[in-house]
mmCIF file of C-alpha atoms in Angstrom:
data_model
loop_
_atom_site.group_PDB
_atom_site.id
_atom_site.type_symbol
_atom_site.label_atom_id
_atom_site.label_comp_id
_atom_site.label_asym_id
_atom_site.label_seq_id
_atom_site.Cartn_x
_atom_site.Cartn_y
_atom_site.Cartn_z
ATOM 1 C CA MET A 765 9.548 -30.464 -3.006
ATOM 2 C CA GLY A 766 9.437 -30.073 0.730
ATOM 3 C CA GLY A 767 9.970 -27.266 2.816
ATOM 4 C CA PRO A 768 8.190 -23.655 3.704
ATOM 5 C CA TRP A 769 7.351 -22.550 0.555
ATOM 6 C CA HIS A 770 3.470 -22.600 -0.792
ATOM 7 C CA ASP A 771 2.674 -24.733 -4.176
ATOM 8 C CA ARG A 772 2.282 -22.385 -6.472
ATOM 9 C CA PRO A 773 3.944 -22.809 -9.698
ATOM 10 C CA VAL A 774 5.449 -19.811 -11.908
ATOM 11 C CA ALA A 775 5.952 -20.296 -15.221
ATOM 12 C CA THR A 776 9.349 -21.286 -17.417
ATOM 13 C CA GLU A 777 11.146 -18.492 -18.094
ATOM 14 C CA THR A 778 11.765 -17.381 -21.342
ATOM 15 C CA GLY A 779 13.849 -14.155 -23.070
ATOM 16 C CA SER A 780 10.777 -11.303 -22.578
ATOM 17 C CA GLU A 781 9.672 -13.328 -19.982
ATOM 18 C CA PHE A 782 12.134 -11.887 -17.451
ATOM 19 C CA LEU A 783 10.529 -8.868 -15.882
ATOM 20 C CA GLN A 784 7.378 -10.686 -15.110
ATOM 21 C CA LEU A 785 8.931 -14.002 -13.673
ATOM 22 C CA HIS A 786 11.126 -11.646 -11.348
ATOM 23 C CA ASP A 787 7.911 -9.529 -10.904
ATOM 24 C CA SER A 788 6.227 -12.918 -9.634
ATOM 25 C CA VAL A 789 8.651 -14.679 -7.973
ATOM 26 C CA LEU A 790 9.212 -11.304 -5.632
ATOM 27 C CA GLU A 791 5.649 -11.068 -4.799
ATOM 28 C CA LYS A 792 5.101 -14.829 -3.653
ATOM 29 C CA LEU A 793 9.033 -14.616 -2.002
ATOM 30 C CA GLY A 794 7.778 -11.220 -0.018
ATOM 31 C CA LEU A 795 4.503 -12.681 0.554
ATOM 32 C CA ASP A 796 5.847 -15.852 2.214
ATOM 33 C CA ILE A 797 8.397 -14.026 4.419
ATOM 34 C CA VAL A 798 6.327 -11.312 5.658
ATOM 35 C CA GLY A 799 3.423 -13.874 6.379
ATOM 36 C CA GLY A 800 5.679 -15.859 8.221
ATOM 37 C CA THR A 801 5.646 -18.856 6.096
ATOM 38 C CA VAL A 802 9.271 -18.744 5.895
ATOM 39 C CA PRO A 803 9.844 -17.579 8.960
ATOM 40 C CA ALA A 804 12.915 -15.249 10.627
ATOM 41 C CA GLY A 805 16.500 -16.690 10.514
ATOM 42 C CA THR A 806 15.529 -19.180 7.460
ATOM 43 C CA ARG A 807 18.549 -19.739 5.499
ATOM 44 C CA ILE A 808 17.481 -19.651 1.741
ATOM 45 C CA SER A 809 19.440 -21.432 -0.956
ATOM 46 C CA ALA A 810 19.549 -19.585 -4.468
ATOM 47 C CA ASP A 811 19.357 -22.800 -5.776
ATOM 48 C CA ASP A 812 16.380 -24.249 -4.411
ATOM 49 C CA VAL A 813 14.783 -20.900 -5.016
ATOM 50 C CA ALA A 814 15.206 -21.081 -8.320
ATOM 51 C CA ALA A 815 14.022 -24.893 -8.772
ATOM 52 C CA ARG A 816 11.367 -24.246 -6.951
ATOM 53 C CA PHE A 817 9.737 -21.175 -9.230
ATOM 54 C CA GLU A 818 11.232 -23.033 -11.873
ATOM 55 C CA VAL A 819 13.244 -19.883 -12.882
ATOM 56 C CA SER A 820 17.022 -19.311 -13.669
ATOM 57 C CA ARG A 821 19.445 -18.198 -10.943
ATOM 58 C CA THR A 822 19.719 -14.610 -12.373
ATOM 59 C CA VAL A 823 15.787 -14.132 -11.511
ATOM 60 C CA VAL A 824 16.519 -15.188 -8.141
ATOM 61 C CA ARG A 825 19.433 -13.158 -7.956
ATOM 62 C CA GLU A 826 17.532 -10.076 -8.798
ATOM 63 C CA VAL A 827 15.017 -11.142 -6.548
ATOM 64 C CA VAL A 828 17.063 -11.746 -3.694
ATOM 65 C CA ARG A 829 18.880 -8.235 -4.136
ATOM 66 C CA VAL A 830 15.431 -6.453 -3.997
ATOM 67 C CA LEU A 831 14.668 -8.232 -0.709
ATOM 68 C CA GLN A 832 17.669 -7.556 0.456
ATOM 69 C CA SER A 833 17.491 -3.883 -0.018
ATOM 70 C CA LEU A 834 13.799 -4.101 1.791
ATOM 71 C CA GLY A 835 15.847 -5.498 4.581
ATOM 72 C CA LEU A 836 13.911 -8.703 4.216
ATOM 73 C CA LEU A 837 16.642 -10.867 3.282
ATOM 74 C CA THR A 838 20.450 -10.475 4.383
ATOM 75 C CA VAL A 839 23.226 -12.026 2.131
ATOM 76 C CA ARG A 840 26.584 -12.830 4.049
ATOM 77 C CA ARG A 841 29.682 -14.677 2.674
ATOM 78 C CA ARG A 842 30.036 -18.564 4.279
ATOM 79 C CA VAL A 843 26.225 -18.045 5.344
ATOM 80 C CA GLY A 844 24.126 -17.489 2.707
ATOM 81 C CA ILE A 845 20.598 -15.933 2.209
ATOM 82 C CA THR A 846 18.962 -15.599 5.677
ATOM 83 C CA VAL A 847 15.366 -14.500 6.214
ATOM 84 C CA GLN A 848 15.371 -11.237 8.560
ATOM 85 C CA SER A 849 13.234 -10.324 11.386
ATOM 86 C CA SER A 850 10.569 -7.551 11.113
ATOM 87 C CA ASP A 851 12.633 -5.366 12.638
ATOM 88 C CA HIS A 852 15.062 -4.913 10.049
ATOM 89 C CA TRP A 853 12.507 -4.599 7.514
ATOM 90 C CA ASN A 854 11.942 -1.074 5.656
ATOM 91 C CA SER A 855 8.212 -0.974 6.940
ATOM 92 C CA LEU A 856 7.619 2.494 4.773
ATOM 93 C CA ASP A 857 7.947 0.632 1.522
ATOM 94 C CA PRO A 858 4.800 0.360 -0.551
ATOM 95 C CA LEU A 859 5.417 -3.385 -1.532
ATOM 96 C CA VAL A 860 6.172 -4.004 2.182
ATOM 97 C CA ILE A 861 3.218 -2.474 3.216
ATOM 98 C CA ARG A 862 1.139 -4.363 0.417
ATOM 99 C CA TRP A 863 2.534 -7.739 1.702
ATOM 100 C CA GLN A 864 1.384 -6.633 5.595
ATOM 101 C CA LEU A 865 -1.866 -6.127 4.527
ATOM 102 C CA ALA A 866 -2.414 -9.414 3.043
ATOM 103 C CA GLY A 867 -0.972 -11.248 5.539
ATOM 104 C CA PRO A 868 -2.184 -12.822 8.581
ATOM 105 C CA ASN A 869 -1.542 -9.410 10.967
ATOM 106 C CA ARG A 870 -3.975 -7.332 8.454
ATOM 107 C CA GLY A 871 -6.064 -5.297 11.173
ATOM 108 C CA GLU A 872 -2.851 -4.381 13.146
ATOM 109 C CA GLN A 873 -1.382 -2.840 10.350
ATOM 110 C CA LEU A 874 -4.344 -1.054 9.308
ATOM 111 C CA SER A 875 -4.238 0.641 12.708
ATOM 112 C CA ILE A 876 -0.234 1.489 12.657
ATOM 113 C CA LEU A 877 -1.274 2.492 9.060
ATOM 114 C CA SER A 878 -4.334 4.976 10.236
ATOM 115 C CA GLU A 879 -2.237 6.201 13.195
ATOM 116 C CA VAL A 880 0.905 7.511 10.470
ATOM 117 C CA ARG A 881 -1.658 8.808 8.122
ATOM 118 C CA SER A 882 -3.518 10.750 10.788
ATOM 119 C CA GLY A 883 0.001 12.275 11.430
ATOM 120 C CA ILE A 884 0.524 13.301 7.565
ATOM 121 C CA GLU A 885 -2.353 14.291 5.342
ATOM 122 C CA PRO A 886 -4.324 16.882 8.125
ATOM 123 C CA LEU A 887 -0.984 18.132 8.098
ATOM 124 C CA ALA A 888 -0.840 18.227 4.240
ATOM 125 C CA ALA A 889 -4.213 19.570 3.967
ATOM 126 C CA ARG A 890 -3.558 22.443 6.126
ATOM 127 C CA LEU A 891 -0.051 23.263 4.425
ATOM 128 C CA ALA A 892 -1.711 22.809 1.133
ATOM 129 C CA ALA A 893 -4.388 25.535 1.718
ATOM 130 C CA GLU A 894 -1.381 27.865 2.500
ATOM 131 C CA ARG A 895 0.856 26.631 -0.900
ATOM 132 C CA ALA A 896 -1.514 24.887 -3.405
ATOM 133 C CA THR A 897 -1.634 26.244 -6.661
ATOM 134 C CA PRO A 898 -4.626 26.918 -8.884
ATOM 135 C CA GLU A 899 -4.173 24.247 -11.100
ATOM 136 C CA GLN A 900 -4.022 21.587 -8.001
ATOM 137 C CA CYS A 901 -6.795 23.052 -6.610
ATOM 138 C CA GLY A 902 -8.423 21.973 -9.948
ATOM 139 C CA GLN A 903 -7.124 18.349 -9.293
ATOM 140 C CA LEU A 904 -8.618 18.282 -6.129
ATOM 141 C CA THR A 905 -11.863 19.301 -7.393
ATOM 142 C CA ALA A 906 -11.883 16.957 -10.599
ATOM 143 C CA ALA A 907 -10.578 13.841 -8.442
ATOM 144 C CA VAL A 908 -13.633 14.865 -5.740
ATOM 145 C CA ILE A 909 -16.235 15.150 -8.755
ATOM 146 C CA GLY A 910 -14.447 11.409 -10.189
ATOM 147 C CA MET A 911 -15.296 10.252 -6.896
ATOM 148 C CA SER A 912 -19.118 11.460 -6.564
ATOM 149 C CA ALA A 913 -19.527 9.979 -10.200
ATOM 150 C CA THR A 914 -18.358 6.310 -9.239
ATOM 151 C CA SER A 915 -19.591 6.384 -5.649
ATOM 152 C CA ARG A 916 -22.505 3.730 -6.624
ATOM 153 C CA ALA A 917 -18.947 1.662 -7.536
ATOM 154 C CA ALA A 918 -16.655 2.224 -4.750
ATOM 155 C CA ASP A 919 -14.697 -1.147 -4.530
ATOM 156 C CA SER A 920 -13.809 -0.413 -8.421
ATOM 157 C CA ASP A 921 -10.701 0.210 -9.990
ATOM 158 C CA ALA A 922 -12.199 3.920 -11.405
ATOM 159 C CA TYR A 923 -13.436 5.011 -7.728
ATOM 160 C CA LEU A 924 -9.878 4.169 -6.544
ATOM 161 C CA ALA A 925 -8.218 5.858 -9.347
ATOM 162 C CA HIS A 926 -9.709 9.447 -8.561
ATOM 163 C CA ASP A 927 -9.469 8.420 -4.702
ATOM 164 C CA SER A 928 -5.818 8.183 -5.393
ATOM 165 C CA ASP A 929 -5.727 10.972 -7.426
ATOM 166 C CA PHE A 930 -6.996 13.362 -4.385
ATOM 167 C CA HIS A 931 -4.508 12.086 -2.194
ATOM 168 C CA ARG A 932 -1.123 12.505 -4.432
ATOM 169 C CA THR A 933 -2.810 15.787 -5.524
ATOM 170 C CA LEU A 934 -3.273 16.561 -1.782
ATOM 171 C CA LEU A 935 0.528 15.698 -0.403
ATOM 172 C CA ALA A 936 1.804 17.022 -3.249
ATOM 173 C CA ALA A 937 -0.121 20.683 -2.816
ATOM 174 C CA SER A 938 1.526 20.517 0.584
ATOM 175 C CA GLY A 939 4.610 21.831 -1.265
ATOM 176 C CA ASN A 940 6.835 19.738 1.265
ATOM 177 C CA PRO A 941 9.068 17.367 -0.452
ATOM 178 C CA MET A 942 8.954 14.813 2.270
ATOM 179 C CA LEU A 943 5.123 15.008 2.539
ATOM 180 C CA ARG A 944 4.755 14.637 -1.286
ATOM 181 C CA SER A 945 7.265 11.472 -1.048
ATOM 182 C CA MET A 946 4.655 9.879 1.365
ATOM 183 C CA SER A 947 2.260 9.284 -1.648
ATOM 184 C CA ASP A 948 2.877 6.046 -2.417
ATOM 185 C CA ILE A 949 2.567 4.936 0.682
ATOM 186 C CA ILE A 950 -1.102 6.330 1.108
ATOM 187 C CA VAL A 951 -2.224 5.055 -2.058
ATOM 188 C CA GLU A 952 -0.862 1.793 -1.507
ATOM 189 C CA VAL A 953 -3.080 1.915 1.621
ATOM 190 C CA LEU A 954 -6.332 2.742 -0.045
ATOM 191 C CA ALA A 955 -5.134 -0.108 -3.092
ATOM 192 C CA GLY A 956 -5.123 -2.486 -0.453
ATOM 193 C CA ARG A 957 -8.461 -1.518 1.003
ATOM 194 C CA THR A 958 -9.675 -2.085 -2.128
ATOM 195 C CA ARG A 959 -8.089 -5.362 -3.240
ATOM 196 C CA HIS A 960 -8.642 -6.997 0.464
ATOM 197 C CA ASP A 961 -12.545 -6.285 -0.051
ATOM 198 C CA LEU A 962 -12.453 -3.632 2.919
ATOM 199 C CA MET A 963 -14.435 -1.099 0.667
ATOM 200 C CA PRO A 964 -18.317 -0.857 0.563
ATOM 201 C CA HIS A 965 -19.832 -1.360 -2.953
ATOM 202 C CA ARG A 966 -21.332 2.275 -2.379
ATOM 203 C CA ALA A 967 -19.045 4.958 -0.845
ATOM 204 C CA ASP A 968 -20.229 6.370 2.483
ATOM 205 C CA PRO A 969 -21.895 9.898 1.155
ATOM 206 C CA GLU A 970 -20.164 11.494 4.197
ATOM 207 C CA ALA A 971 -16.636 10.577 2.792
ATOM 208 C CA VAL A 972 -17.112 11.935 -0.340
ATOM 209 C CA ARG A 973 -18.444 15.033 1.201
ATOM 210 C CA LEU A 974 -15.531 15.594 3.657
ATOM 211 C CA HIS A 975 -13.218 15.179 0.662
ATOM 212 C CA GLY A 976 -15.359 17.992 -1.266
ATOM 213 C CA LEU A 977 -14.907 20.176 1.912
ATOM 214 C CA VAL A 978 -11.139 19.462 1.721
ATOM 215 C CA ALA A 979 -11.008 20.588 -1.665
ATOM 216 C CA SER A 980 -13.334 23.643 -1.194
ATOM 217 C CA SER A 981 -11.180 24.793 2.088
ATOM 218 C CA ILE A 982 -7.879 24.040 0.830
ATOM 219 C CA GLN A 983 -9.116 26.559 -2.575
ATOM 220 C CA ALA A 984 -10.421 29.217 -0.099
ATOM 221 C CA GLY A 985 -7.404 29.364 2.145
ATOM 222 C CA ASP A 986 -9.265 28.054 5.002
ATOM 223 C CA ALA A 987 -6.164 25.801 6.770
ATOM 224 C CA ALA A 988 -8.045 25.170 9.940
ATOM 225 C CA ALA A 989 -11.246 23.551 8.333
ATOM 226 C CA ALA A 990 -9.099 21.699 5.562
ATOM 227 C CA GLU A 991 -6.887 20.060 8.434
ATOM 228 C CA ALA A 992 -10.204 19.508 10.185
ATOM 229 C CA ALA A 993 -12.039 17.986 7.408
ATOM 230 C CA MET A 994 -9.035 15.455 6.510
ATOM 231 C CA PHE A 995 -8.872 14.323 10.088
ATOM 232 C CA GLU A 996 -12.107 13.280 9.895
ATOM 233 C CA ILE A 997 -11.729 11.559 6.430
ATOM 234 C CA VAL A 998 -8.563 9.371 8.182
ATOM 235 C CA THR A 999 -10.555 8.785 11.263
ATOM 236 C CA GLU A 1000 -13.708 7.608 8.967
ATOM 237 C CA SER A 1001 -11.521 5.689 6.715
ATOM 238 C CA SER A 1002 -9.909 3.827 9.746
ATOM 239 C CA THR A 1003 -12.923 3.068 11.513
ATOM 240 C CA ALA A 1004 -14.671 1.452 8.574
ATOM 241 C CA MET A 1005 -11.368 -0.689 7.335
ATOM 242 C CA LEU A 1006 -10.833 -2.130 10.297
ATOM 243 C CA ALA A 1007 -15.148 -3.143 10.952
ATOM 244 C CA ASN A 1008 -14.927 -4.343 7.607
ATOM 245 C CA ASP A 1009 -11.778 -6.277 7.992
ATOM 246 C CA ALA A 1010 -13.165 -7.825 11.148
ATOM 247 C CA GLY A 1011 -15.990 -8.567 9.141
ATOM 248 C CA THR A 1012 -13.826 -10.575 6.619
ATOM 249 C CA GLU A 1013 -12.474 -12.664 9.551
ATOM 250 C CA GLN A 1014 -15.641 -13.760 10.790
ATOM 251 C CA ASP A 1015 -16.782 -14.717 7.592
ATOM 252 C CA PRO A 1016 -16.675 -18.138 6.876
ATOM 253 C CA THR A 1017 -16.947 -18.039 2.963
#
């Protein structure tokens, strides 16, 4: 079947597989739109999508609803389903971030996300030094211990889990609900770093040390030290990811 779709078949829908099929089609269609395979302005037929992915119109309808809520699609009577330009996308949604990190403009997206992180996480660290509960201080310390224990496999899910716990706890410890709501965005960046082989196999000892410094500074109530160390973490992470991404693009394998 022609058109801009990739040849990536999806299993035939049967009863309890609805959610699995929904997520699979959503992922593939989202990637195609964000990656530019299906460019802005393209009109999409629900019947074509159903046939292409071998799913029911019910699955397609739910997928379209999600993509519409993310700003990737618009649905209008007598016009149908149309792909939106990136100006309309909800760029802060973790799904959109994940698809952008998987796309051809990953380097640009990493730079944008690093700028966002540099404005969020150092502030969160400063506030956490003033507001963190004893339990949250303990959780930060436990996360650092976990990162240290798994640092020889920093590209593993285990290290990612501890790193994610640290950053989620940090944002929650800020006591600011808007900063806390950004945790899924930060965690998606961390997951993308692992998913796209942008993490070294062995963690940089300095990065682990800085996480420990943030945790200890928060526990000591030293807002300035916590903020400074967190800014160093974001800067180091950005530099390393961009360097690794450039190396990945140049590697013919």
